[in-house]
Short mmCIF file of C-alpha atoms in Angstrom, two decimals:
data_model
loop_
_atom_site.label_atom_id
_atom_site.label_comp_id
_atom_site.label_asym_id
_atom_site.label_seq_id
_atom_site.Cartn_x
_atom_site.Cartn_y
_atom_site.Cartn_z
CA UNK A 1204 92.97 -124.92 -15.20
CA UNK A 1205 91.65 -122.22 -12.88
CA UNK A 1206 90.47 -123.37 -9.47
CA UNK A 1207 89.62 -120.61 -6.99
CA UNK A 1208 90.31 -122.98 -4.09
CA UNK A 1209 93.97 -123.42 -5.06
CA UNK A 1210 96.82 -120.89 -4.94
CA UNK A 1211 97.89 -119.40 -8.29
CA UNK A 1212 100.63 -121.22 -10.17
CA UNK A 1213 103.03 -119.83 -12.76
CA UNK A 1214 103.85 -122.21 -15.62
CA UNK A 1215 107.08 -121.80 -17.55
CA UNK A 1216 107.86 -123.90 -20.63
CA UNK A 1217 111.18 -125.73 -20.70
CA UNK A 1218 111.53 -125.58 -24.47
CA UNK A 1219 112.37 -122.25 -26.02
CA UNK A 1220 113.43 -121.08 -29.42
CA UNK A 1221 117.15 -121.51 -30.18
CA UNK A 1222 119.62 -118.81 -29.35
CA UNK A 1223 121.35 -117.78 -26.19
CA UNK A 1224 119.93 -114.76 -24.44
CA UNK A 1225 122.54 -112.07 -23.83
CA UNK A 1226 122.71 -109.24 -21.35
CA UNK A 1227 123.79 -105.77 -22.39
CA UNK A 1228 127.39 -106.56 -21.35
CA UNK A 1229 127.48 -109.56 -23.73
CA UNK A 1230 127.50 -112.30 -21.05
CA UNK A 1231 124.91 -115.03 -20.86
CA UNK A 1232 122.55 -114.78 -17.88
CA UNK A 1233 123.80 -118.14 -16.63
CA UNK A 1234 127.01 -116.48 -15.43
CA UNK A 1235 124.98 -113.90 -13.53
CA UNK A 1236 122.79 -116.59 -11.98
CA UNK A 1237 125.43 -119.15 -11.03
CA UNK A 1238 128.69 -117.25 -11.19
CA UNK A 1239 131.66 -118.17 -13.33
CA UNK A 1240 132.97 -121.01 -11.13
CA UNK A 1241 129.66 -122.86 -10.86
CA UNK A 1242 129.01 -122.37 -14.57
CA UNK A 1243 132.40 -123.90 -15.43
CA UNK A 1244 131.77 -126.81 -13.04
CA UNK A 1245 128.29 -127.34 -14.49
CA UNK A 1246 129.80 -127.47 -17.99
CA UNK A 1247 132.46 -129.92 -16.82
CA UNK A 1248 129.70 -132.19 -15.51
CA UNK A 1249 128.23 -132.31 -19.03
CA UNK A 1250 130.84 -134.90 -19.99
CA UNK A 1251 131.18 -136.37 -16.52
CA UNK A 1252 133.84 -134.97 -14.22
CA UNK A 1253 135.35 -135.95 -10.91
CA UNK A 1254 135.63 -133.31 -8.22
CA UNK A 1255 139.34 -132.97 -9.00
CA UNK A 1256 138.66 -132.57 -12.73
CA UNK A 1257 135.93 -130.00 -12.05
CA UNK A 1258 138.34 -128.11 -9.77
CA UNK A 1259 141.00 -128.12 -12.48
CA UNK A 1260 138.53 -126.80 -15.07
CA UNK A 1261 137.42 -124.01 -12.74
CA UNK A 1262 140.87 -123.17 -11.41
CA UNK A 1263 139.89 -123.78 -7.79
CA UNK A 1264 140.84 -126.27 -5.09
CA UNK A 1265 139.01 -129.61 -4.86
CA UNK A 1266 137.51 -128.46 -1.54
CA UNK A 1267 136.04 -125.37 -3.21
CA UNK A 1268 134.82 -127.45 -6.16
CA UNK A 1269 133.17 -129.85 -3.73
CA UNK A 1270 131.28 -126.95 -2.15
CA UNK A 1271 130.08 -125.81 -5.59
CA UNK A 1272 129.05 -129.32 -6.65
CA UNK A 1273 127.00 -129.61 -3.46
CA UNK A 1274 125.12 -126.41 -4.34
CA UNK A 1275 124.58 -127.58 -7.95
CA UNK A 1276 123.40 -131.02 -6.74
CA UNK A 1277 121.03 -129.48 -4.17
CA UNK A 1278 119.58 -127.32 -6.97
CA UNK A 1279 118.92 -130.46 -9.04
CA UNK A 1280 121.39 -129.53 -11.80
CA UNK A 1281 123.87 -132.39 -11.32
CA UNK A 1282 124.01 -135.85 -9.80
CA UNK A 1283 127.02 -137.21 -7.95
CA UNK A 1284 128.02 -140.86 -7.61
CA UNK A 1285 130.82 -142.12 -5.41
CA UNK A 1286 133.18 -144.81 -6.71
CA UNK A 1287 135.67 -145.76 -3.97
CA UNK A 1288 137.37 -142.46 -3.10
CA UNK A 1289 136.27 -140.64 -6.28
CA UNK A 1290 133.03 -138.77 -6.90
CA UNK A 1291 131.76 -138.48 -10.47
CA UNK A 1292 129.43 -135.57 -11.30
CA UNK A 1293 127.03 -135.60 -14.27
CA UNK A 1294 124.26 -133.33 -15.52
CA UNK A 1295 120.63 -133.95 -14.76
CA UNK A 1296 118.10 -133.23 -17.53
CA UNK A 1297 117.42 -129.89 -15.81
CA UNK A 1298 121.12 -129.01 -15.79
CA UNK A 1299 121.45 -129.96 -19.46
CA UNK A 1300 118.41 -127.85 -20.33
CA UNK A 1301 119.82 -124.87 -18.44
CA UNK A 1302 123.10 -125.08 -20.33
CA UNK A 1303 121.35 -125.56 -23.66
CA UNK A 1304 119.03 -122.60 -23.10
CA UNK A 1305 122.06 -120.46 -22.39
CA UNK A 1306 123.72 -121.30 -25.67
CA UNK A 1307 126.10 -124.04 -24.60
CA UNK A 1308 126.14 -127.23 -26.62
CA UNK A 1309 128.31 -130.20 -25.72
CA UNK A 1310 131.01 -131.00 -28.24
CA UNK A 1311 131.08 -134.70 -29.06
#
């Protein structure tokens, strides 16, 4: 795998042992990385959420939720599909993996 003509590459496995990592203050690192609002919106997307539903979950305005969904979509964590005047947000495999690795499991 080593080729002196290529730049070094860091590989990071997507599958880890179960258990949510915790910081000293007891919060999962996901909150530190994304912030509370984006984390809540990401979790809402796990079951499919419109922008209005995501805003309601996060306690923000739909305009603010739309800004956060844009950031999450640009990061590859959610997808967004427009149906008439409604936008439905859902997790990508990367978004689902991020939630799972931080101890969140969707309730069926």
